[in-house]
Tab-separated table of C-alpha atoms in Angstrom:
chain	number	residue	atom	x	y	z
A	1	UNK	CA	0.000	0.000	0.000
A	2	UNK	CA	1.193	3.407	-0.634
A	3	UNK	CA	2.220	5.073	2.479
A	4	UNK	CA	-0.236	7.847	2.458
A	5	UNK	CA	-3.126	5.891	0.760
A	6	UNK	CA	-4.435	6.291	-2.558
A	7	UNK	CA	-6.367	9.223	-3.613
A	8	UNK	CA	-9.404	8.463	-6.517
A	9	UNK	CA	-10.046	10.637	-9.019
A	10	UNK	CA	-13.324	9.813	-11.069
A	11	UNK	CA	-14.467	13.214	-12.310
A	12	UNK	CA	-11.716	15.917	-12.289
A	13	UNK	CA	-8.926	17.370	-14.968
A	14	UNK	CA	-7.325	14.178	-14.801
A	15	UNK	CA	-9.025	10.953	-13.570
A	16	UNK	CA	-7.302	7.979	-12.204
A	17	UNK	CA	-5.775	6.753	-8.867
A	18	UNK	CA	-2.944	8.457	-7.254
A	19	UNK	CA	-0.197	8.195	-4.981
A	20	UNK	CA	-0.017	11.663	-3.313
A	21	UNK	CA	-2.569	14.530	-2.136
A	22	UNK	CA	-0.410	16.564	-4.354
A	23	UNK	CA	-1.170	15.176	-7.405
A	24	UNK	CA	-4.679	14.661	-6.436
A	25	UNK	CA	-5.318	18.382	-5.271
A	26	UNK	CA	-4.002	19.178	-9.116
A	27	UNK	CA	-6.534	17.553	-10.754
A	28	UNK	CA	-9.693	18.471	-8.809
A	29	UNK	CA	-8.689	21.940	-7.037
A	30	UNK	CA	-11.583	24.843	-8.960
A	31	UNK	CA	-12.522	22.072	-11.128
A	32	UNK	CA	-16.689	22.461	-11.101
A	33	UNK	CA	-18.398	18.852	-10.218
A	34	UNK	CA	-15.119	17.530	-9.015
A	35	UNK	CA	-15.526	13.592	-7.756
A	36	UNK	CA	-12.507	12.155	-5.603
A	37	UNK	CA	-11.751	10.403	-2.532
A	38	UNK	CA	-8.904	8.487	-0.510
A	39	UNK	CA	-8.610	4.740	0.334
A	40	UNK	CA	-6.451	2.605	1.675
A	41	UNK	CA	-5.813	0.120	-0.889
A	42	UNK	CA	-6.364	0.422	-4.697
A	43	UNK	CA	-8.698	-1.683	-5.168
A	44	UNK	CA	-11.123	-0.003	-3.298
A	45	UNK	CA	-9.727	3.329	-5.375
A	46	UNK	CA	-10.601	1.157	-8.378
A	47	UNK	CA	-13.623	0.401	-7.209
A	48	UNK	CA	-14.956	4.073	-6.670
A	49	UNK	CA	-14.330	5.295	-10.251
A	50	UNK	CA	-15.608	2.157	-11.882
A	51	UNK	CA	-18.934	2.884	-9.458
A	52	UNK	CA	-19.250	6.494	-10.755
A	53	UNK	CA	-18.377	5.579	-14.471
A	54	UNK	CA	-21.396	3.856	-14.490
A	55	UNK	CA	-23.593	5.513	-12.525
A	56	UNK	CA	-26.974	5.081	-13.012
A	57	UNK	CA	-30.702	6.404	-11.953
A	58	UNK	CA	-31.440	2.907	-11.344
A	59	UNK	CA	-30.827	1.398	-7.865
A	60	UNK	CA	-27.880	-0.715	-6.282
A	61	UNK	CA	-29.435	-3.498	-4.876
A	62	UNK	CA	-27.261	-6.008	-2.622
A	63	UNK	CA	-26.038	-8.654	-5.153
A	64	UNK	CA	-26.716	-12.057	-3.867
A	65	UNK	CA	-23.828	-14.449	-4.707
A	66	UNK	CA	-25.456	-16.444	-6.925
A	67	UNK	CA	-27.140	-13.641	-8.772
A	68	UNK	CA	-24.119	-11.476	-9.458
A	69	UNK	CA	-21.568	-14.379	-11.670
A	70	UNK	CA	-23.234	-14.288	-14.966
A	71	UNK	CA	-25.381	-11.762	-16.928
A	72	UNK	CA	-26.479	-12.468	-20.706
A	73	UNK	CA	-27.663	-9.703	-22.862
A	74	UNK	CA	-29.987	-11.933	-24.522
A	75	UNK	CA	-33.512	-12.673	-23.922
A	76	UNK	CA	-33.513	-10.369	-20.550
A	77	UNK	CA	-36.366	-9.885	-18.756
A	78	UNK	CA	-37.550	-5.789	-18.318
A	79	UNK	CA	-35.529	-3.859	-16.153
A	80	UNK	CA	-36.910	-3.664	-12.256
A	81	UNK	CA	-38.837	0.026	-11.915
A	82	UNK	CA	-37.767	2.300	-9.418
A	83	UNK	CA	-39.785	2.729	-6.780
A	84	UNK	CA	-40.554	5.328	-3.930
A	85	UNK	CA	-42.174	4.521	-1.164
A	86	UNK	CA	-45.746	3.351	-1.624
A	87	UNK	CA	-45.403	3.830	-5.288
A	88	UNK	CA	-47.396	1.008	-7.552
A	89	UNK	CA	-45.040	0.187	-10.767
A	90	UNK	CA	-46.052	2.086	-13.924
A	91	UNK	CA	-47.614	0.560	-16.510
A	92	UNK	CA	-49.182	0.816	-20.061
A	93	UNK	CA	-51.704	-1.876	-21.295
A	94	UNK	CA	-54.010	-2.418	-24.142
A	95	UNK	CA	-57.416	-4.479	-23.319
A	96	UNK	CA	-58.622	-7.147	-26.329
A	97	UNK	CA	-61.334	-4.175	-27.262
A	98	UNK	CA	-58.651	-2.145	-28.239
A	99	UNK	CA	-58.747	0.219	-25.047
A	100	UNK	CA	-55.598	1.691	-24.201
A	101	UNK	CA	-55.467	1.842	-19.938
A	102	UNK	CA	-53.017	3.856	-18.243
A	103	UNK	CA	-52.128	4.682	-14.348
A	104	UNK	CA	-55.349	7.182	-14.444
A	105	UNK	CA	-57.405	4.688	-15.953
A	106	UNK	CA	-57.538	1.782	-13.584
A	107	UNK	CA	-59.639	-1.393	-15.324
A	108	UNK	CA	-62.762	-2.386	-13.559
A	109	UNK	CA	-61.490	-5.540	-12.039
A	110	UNK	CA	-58.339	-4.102	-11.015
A	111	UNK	CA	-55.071	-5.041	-11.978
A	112	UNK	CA	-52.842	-7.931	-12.007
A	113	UNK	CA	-49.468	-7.769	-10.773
A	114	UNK	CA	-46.660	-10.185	-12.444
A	115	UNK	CA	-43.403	-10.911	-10.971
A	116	UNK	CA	-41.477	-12.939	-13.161
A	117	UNK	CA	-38.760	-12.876	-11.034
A	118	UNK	CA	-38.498	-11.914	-7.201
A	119	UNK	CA	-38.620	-13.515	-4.287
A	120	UNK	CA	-41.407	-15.716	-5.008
A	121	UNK	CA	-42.587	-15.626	-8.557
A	122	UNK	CA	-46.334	-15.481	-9.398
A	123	UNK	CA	-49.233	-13.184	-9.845
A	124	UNK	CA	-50.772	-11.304	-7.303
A	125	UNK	CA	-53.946	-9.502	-6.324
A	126	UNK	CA	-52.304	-6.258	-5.184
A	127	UNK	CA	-49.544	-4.262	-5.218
A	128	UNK	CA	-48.855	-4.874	-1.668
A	129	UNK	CA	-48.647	-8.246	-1.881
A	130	UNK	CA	-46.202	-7.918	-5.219
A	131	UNK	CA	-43.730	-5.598	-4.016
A	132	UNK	CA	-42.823	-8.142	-1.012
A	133	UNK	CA	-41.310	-10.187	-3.599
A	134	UNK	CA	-39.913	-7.649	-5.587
A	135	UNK	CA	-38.455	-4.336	-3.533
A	136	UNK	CA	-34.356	-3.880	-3.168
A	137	UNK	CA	-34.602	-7.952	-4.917
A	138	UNK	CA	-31.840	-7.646	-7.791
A	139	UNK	CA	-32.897	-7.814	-11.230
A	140	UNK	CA	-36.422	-8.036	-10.057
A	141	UNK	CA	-38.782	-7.979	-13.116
A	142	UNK	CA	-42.759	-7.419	-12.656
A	143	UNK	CA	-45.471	-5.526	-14.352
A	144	UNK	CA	-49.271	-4.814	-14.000
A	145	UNK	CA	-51.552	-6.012	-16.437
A	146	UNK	CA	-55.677	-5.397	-16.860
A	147	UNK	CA	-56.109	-9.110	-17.229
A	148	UNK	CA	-55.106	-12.395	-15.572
A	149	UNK	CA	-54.142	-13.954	-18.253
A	150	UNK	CA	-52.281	-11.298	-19.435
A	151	UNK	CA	-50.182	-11.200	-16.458
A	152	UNK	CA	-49.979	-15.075	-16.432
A	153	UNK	CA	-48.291	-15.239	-19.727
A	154	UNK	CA	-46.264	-12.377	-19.040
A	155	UNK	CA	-44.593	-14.779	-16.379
A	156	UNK	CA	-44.626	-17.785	-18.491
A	157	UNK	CA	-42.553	-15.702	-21.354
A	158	UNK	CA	-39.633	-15.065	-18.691
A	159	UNK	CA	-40.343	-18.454	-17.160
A	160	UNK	CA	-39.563	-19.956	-20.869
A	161	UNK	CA	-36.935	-17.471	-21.729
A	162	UNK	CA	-34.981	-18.890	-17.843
A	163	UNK	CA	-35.338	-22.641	-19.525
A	164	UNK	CA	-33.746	-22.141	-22.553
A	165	UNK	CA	-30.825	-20.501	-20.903
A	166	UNK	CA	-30.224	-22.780	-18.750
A	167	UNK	CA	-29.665	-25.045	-21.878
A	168	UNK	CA	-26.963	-23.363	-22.706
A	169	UNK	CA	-23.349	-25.017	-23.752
A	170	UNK	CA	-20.567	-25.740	-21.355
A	171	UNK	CA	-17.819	-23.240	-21.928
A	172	UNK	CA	-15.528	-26.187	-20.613
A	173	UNK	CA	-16.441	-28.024	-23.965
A	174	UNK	CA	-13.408	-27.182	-26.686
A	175	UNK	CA	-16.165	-26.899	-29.241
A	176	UNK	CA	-17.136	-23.558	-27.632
A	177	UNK	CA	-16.410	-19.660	-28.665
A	178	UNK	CA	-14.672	-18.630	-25.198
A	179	UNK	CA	-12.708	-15.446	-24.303
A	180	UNK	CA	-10.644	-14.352	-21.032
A	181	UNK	CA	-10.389	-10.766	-21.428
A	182	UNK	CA	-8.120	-8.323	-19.103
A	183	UNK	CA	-6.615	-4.754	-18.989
A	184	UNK	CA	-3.827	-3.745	-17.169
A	185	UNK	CA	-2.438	-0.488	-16.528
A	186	UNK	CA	0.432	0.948	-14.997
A	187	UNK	CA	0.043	4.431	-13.429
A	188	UNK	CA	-3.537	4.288	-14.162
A	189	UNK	CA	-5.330	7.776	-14.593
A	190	UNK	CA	-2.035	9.594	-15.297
A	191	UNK	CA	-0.729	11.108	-18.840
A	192	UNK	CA	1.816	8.884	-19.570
A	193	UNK	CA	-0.435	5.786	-18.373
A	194	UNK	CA	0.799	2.068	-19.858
A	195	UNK	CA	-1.809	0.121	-20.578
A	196	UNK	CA	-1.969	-3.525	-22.561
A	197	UNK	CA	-4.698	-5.729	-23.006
A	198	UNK	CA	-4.866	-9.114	-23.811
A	199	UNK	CA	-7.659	-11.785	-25.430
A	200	UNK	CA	-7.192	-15.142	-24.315
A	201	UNK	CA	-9.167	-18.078	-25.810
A	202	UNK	CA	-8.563	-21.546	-23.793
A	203	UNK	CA	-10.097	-22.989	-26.610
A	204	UNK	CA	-7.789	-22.313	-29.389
A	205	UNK	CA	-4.539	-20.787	-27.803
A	206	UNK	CA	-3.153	-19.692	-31.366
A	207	UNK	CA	-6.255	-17.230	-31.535
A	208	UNK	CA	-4.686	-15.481	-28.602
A	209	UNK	CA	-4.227	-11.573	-28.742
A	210	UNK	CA	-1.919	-9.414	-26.396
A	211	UNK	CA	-1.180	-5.582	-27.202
A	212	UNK	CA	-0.254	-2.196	-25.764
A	213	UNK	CA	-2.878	-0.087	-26.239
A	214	UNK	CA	-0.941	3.054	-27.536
A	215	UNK	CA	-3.269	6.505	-26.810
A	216	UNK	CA	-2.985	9.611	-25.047
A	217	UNK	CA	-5.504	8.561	-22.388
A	218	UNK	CA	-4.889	5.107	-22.277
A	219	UNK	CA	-6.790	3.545	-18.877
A	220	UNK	CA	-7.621	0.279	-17.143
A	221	UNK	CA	-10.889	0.714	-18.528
A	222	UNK	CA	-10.251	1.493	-22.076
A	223	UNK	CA	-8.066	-1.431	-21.819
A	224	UNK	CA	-10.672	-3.680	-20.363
A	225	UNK	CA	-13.075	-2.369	-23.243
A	226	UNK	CA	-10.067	-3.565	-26.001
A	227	UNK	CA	-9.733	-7.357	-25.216
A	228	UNK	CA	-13.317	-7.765	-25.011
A	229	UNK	CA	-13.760	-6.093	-28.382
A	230	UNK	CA	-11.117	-8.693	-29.871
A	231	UNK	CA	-13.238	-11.698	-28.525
A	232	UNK	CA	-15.786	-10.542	-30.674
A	233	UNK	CA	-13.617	-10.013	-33.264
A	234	UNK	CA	-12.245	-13.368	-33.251
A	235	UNK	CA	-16.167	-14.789	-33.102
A	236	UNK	CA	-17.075	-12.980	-35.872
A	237	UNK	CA	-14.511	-14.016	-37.899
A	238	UNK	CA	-15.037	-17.801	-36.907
A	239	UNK	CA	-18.767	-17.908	-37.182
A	240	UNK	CA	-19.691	-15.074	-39.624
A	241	UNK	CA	-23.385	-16.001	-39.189
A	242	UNK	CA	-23.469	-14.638	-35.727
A	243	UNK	CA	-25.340	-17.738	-34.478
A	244	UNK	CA	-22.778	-19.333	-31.628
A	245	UNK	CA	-22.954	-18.054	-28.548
A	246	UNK	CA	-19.471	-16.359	-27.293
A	247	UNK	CA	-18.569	-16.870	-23.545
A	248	UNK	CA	-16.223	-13.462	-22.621
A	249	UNK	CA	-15.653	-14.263	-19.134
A	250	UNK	CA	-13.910	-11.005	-17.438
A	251	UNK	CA	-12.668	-9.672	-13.326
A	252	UNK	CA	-14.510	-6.196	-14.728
A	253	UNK	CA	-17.675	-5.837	-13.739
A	254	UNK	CA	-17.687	-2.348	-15.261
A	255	UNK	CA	-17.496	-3.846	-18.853
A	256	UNK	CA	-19.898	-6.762	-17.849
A	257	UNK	CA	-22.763	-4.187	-16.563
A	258	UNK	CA	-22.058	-1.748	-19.118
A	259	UNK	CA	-22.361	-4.065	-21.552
A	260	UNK	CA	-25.780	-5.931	-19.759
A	261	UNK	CA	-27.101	-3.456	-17.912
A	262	UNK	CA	-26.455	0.439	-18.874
A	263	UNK	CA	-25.798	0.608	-22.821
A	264	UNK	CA	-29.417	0.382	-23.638
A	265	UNK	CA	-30.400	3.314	-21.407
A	266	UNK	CA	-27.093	5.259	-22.167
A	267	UNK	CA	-28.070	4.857	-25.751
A	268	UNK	CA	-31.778	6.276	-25.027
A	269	UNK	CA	-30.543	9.297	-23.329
A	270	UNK	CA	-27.763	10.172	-26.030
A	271	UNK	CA	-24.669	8.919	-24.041
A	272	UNK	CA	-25.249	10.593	-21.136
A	273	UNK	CA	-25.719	9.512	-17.358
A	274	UNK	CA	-28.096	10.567	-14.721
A	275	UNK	CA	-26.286	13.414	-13.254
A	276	UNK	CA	-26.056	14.924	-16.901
A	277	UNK	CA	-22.323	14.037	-17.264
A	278	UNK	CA	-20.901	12.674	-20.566
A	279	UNK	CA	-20.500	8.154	-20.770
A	280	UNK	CA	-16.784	7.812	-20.776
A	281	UNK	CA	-15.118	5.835	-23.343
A	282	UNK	CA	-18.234	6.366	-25.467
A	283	UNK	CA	-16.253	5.736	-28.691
A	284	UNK	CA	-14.708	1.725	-27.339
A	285	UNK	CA	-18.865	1.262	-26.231
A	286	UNK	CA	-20.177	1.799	-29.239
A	287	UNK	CA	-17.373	0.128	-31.297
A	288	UNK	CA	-18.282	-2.871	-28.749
A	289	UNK	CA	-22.056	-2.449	-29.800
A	290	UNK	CA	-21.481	-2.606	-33.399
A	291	UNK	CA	-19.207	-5.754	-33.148
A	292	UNK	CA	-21.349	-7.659	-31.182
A	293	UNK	CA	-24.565	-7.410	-33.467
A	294	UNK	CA	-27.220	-10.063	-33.002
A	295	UNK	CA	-25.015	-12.644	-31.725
A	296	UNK	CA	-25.490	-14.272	-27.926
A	297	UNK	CA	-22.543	-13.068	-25.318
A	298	UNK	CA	-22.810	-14.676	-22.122
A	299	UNK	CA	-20.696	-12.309	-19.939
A	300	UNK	CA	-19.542	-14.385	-16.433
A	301	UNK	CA	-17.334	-12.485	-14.034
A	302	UNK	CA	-14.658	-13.888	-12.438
A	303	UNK	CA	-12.797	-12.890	-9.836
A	304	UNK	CA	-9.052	-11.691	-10.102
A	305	UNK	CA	-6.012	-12.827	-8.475
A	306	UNK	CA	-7.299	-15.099	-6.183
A	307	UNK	CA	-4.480	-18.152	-6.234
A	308	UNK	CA	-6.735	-20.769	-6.958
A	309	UNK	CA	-5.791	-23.669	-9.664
A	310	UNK	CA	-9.539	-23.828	-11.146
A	311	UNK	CA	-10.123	-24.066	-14.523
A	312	UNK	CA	-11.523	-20.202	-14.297
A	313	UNK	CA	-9.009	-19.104	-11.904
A	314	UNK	CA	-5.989	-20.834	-14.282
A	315	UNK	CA	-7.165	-18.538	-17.762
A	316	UNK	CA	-8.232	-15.542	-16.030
A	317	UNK	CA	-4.523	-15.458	-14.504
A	318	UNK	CA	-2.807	-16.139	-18.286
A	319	UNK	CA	-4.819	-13.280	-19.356
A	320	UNK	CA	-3.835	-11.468	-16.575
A	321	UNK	CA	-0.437	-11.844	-16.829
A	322	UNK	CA	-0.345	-11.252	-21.507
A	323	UNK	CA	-1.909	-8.087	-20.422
A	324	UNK	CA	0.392	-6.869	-17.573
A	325	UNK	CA	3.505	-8.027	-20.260
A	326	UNK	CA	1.892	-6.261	-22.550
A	327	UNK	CA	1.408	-2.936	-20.154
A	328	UNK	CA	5.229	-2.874	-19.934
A	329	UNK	CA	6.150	-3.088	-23.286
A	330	UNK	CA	5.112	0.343	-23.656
């Protein structure tokens, strides 16, 4: 650890983890909307620019374990509504007659509630009785409907959608499109940052990729951005149809939510985030957008440096260790 802690700098003249108060105070002394903070280990640095990089107006639920390993941006379920207290989610519907109900225009049976996922999935009679299963519950999805059976399939869609994921191929099997993407930076945040990046695939080690990533404002994150962009590179090239699914398993959960979780409402509100501040690395996101196309990316997080000899654990440290080599070829 550095003796005086590390000092984050997400929003400033300069943003990126630092050594000294010095060099911190330069980049966020007078500078309007300034974001920074000190830690005691980087990680935790790391962690609190990552967390304002992709802030979002939607909220941070507690990630149960088993919930937080693997997203796919395929067949997703709707995003969970934010709620306020005793607020009822929001909701559009159109009966069979062809009437359009809103919030003001409650049916005469009252409405449905579906929770397609929660704590316990169902439908339910009233809101009160829906929300149990579905408030601060990550990656809840629910909606109201005017009809039973509307809200019944509603459930049954996401119920189906769950099954045929499940079905999906074991990344172990050789036959499989499988990445292990990592950045590495040295002197992160800082002009003269080196950064390489490396695409490992277990799968077919001649595919492999390792490279400095040569610009002015070179980060961990544009880095991170890079080897996941040459996994899909690779899979396009290998199955120009689009129609095998790519595994990019990655220790940055930045890229993985980005990627599952915030490009789609980044996107709708023209690249910028809730407090009105520009996306960084807009131009790697959209680059990663475009190469991805229609084809299925299951995105599994793993974590980093954590000595263990699994099969995970064993890639995630070769790609590790190309992109570190990489970093200091600069």
């Amino acid at each position: 650890m550095a003796k005086g802690g590390y000092y984050a700098v997400a929003a400033g003249r300069s943003t990126g983890i630092f050594t000294t108060w010095g060099e911190c105070e330069a980049q966020v002394k007078d500078f309007t909307g300034c974001r920074y903070k000190k830690f005691k280990t980087q990680s935790e640095a790391q962690a609190f620019i990552d967390a304002y990089n992709g802030a979002q107006s939607t909220p941070k639920a507690k990630r149960p374990r088993e919930e937080s390993t693997v997203a796919d941006d395929e067949l997703r379920p709707p995003p969970a509504q934010k709620l306020k207290p005793n607020e009822t989610p929001k909701s559009t519907a159109t009966t069979a007659n062809g009437t359009q109900l809103t919030d003001n225009s409650k049916p005469s049976g009252g409405w449905w509630y579906a929770v397609a996922k929660g704590r316990k999935t169902g439908v339910f009679r009233t809101w009160k009785e829906a929300k149990i299963q579905v408030e601060n519950f990550f990656r809840a999805s629910f909606k109201k409907f005017p009809t039973k059976e509307e809200a019944e399939a509603f459930v049954n869609q996401h119920a189906t959608a769950t099954k045929s994921q499940e079905g999906n191929p074991d990344p172990k099997d050789p036959t499989t499109l499988v990445a292990f993407c990592d950045g590495s930076a040295l002197e992160n945040g800082r002009r003269k940052c080196r950064a390489g990046y490396a695409c490992i695939f277990p799968h077919c080690e001649e595919w492999n990729v390792a490279k400095t990533l040569v610009e002015d404002r070179a980060t961990n994150n544009r880095a991170e951005y890079m080897a996941a962009l040459e996994a899909m590179k690779r899979a396009n090239l290998e199955d120009p149809e689009g129609s095998r699914m790519l595994f990019i398993f990655s220790d940055s959960m930045l890229l993985i939510r980005s990627m599952t979780e915030w490009i789609g409402t980044w996107q709708k509100k023209n690249w910028l985030k809730s407090d009105g501040t520009p996306v960084q690395n807009r131009d790697l996101l959209e680059l990663l957008v475009k190469e991805k196309g229609s084809r299925r990316i299951r995105w599994i997080h793993v974590k980093a440096h954590t000595g263990k000899q699994d099969w995970r654990s064993k890639w995630n440290d070769v790609a590790d260790n190309a992109a570190r080599s990489a970093a200091f070829q600069c």
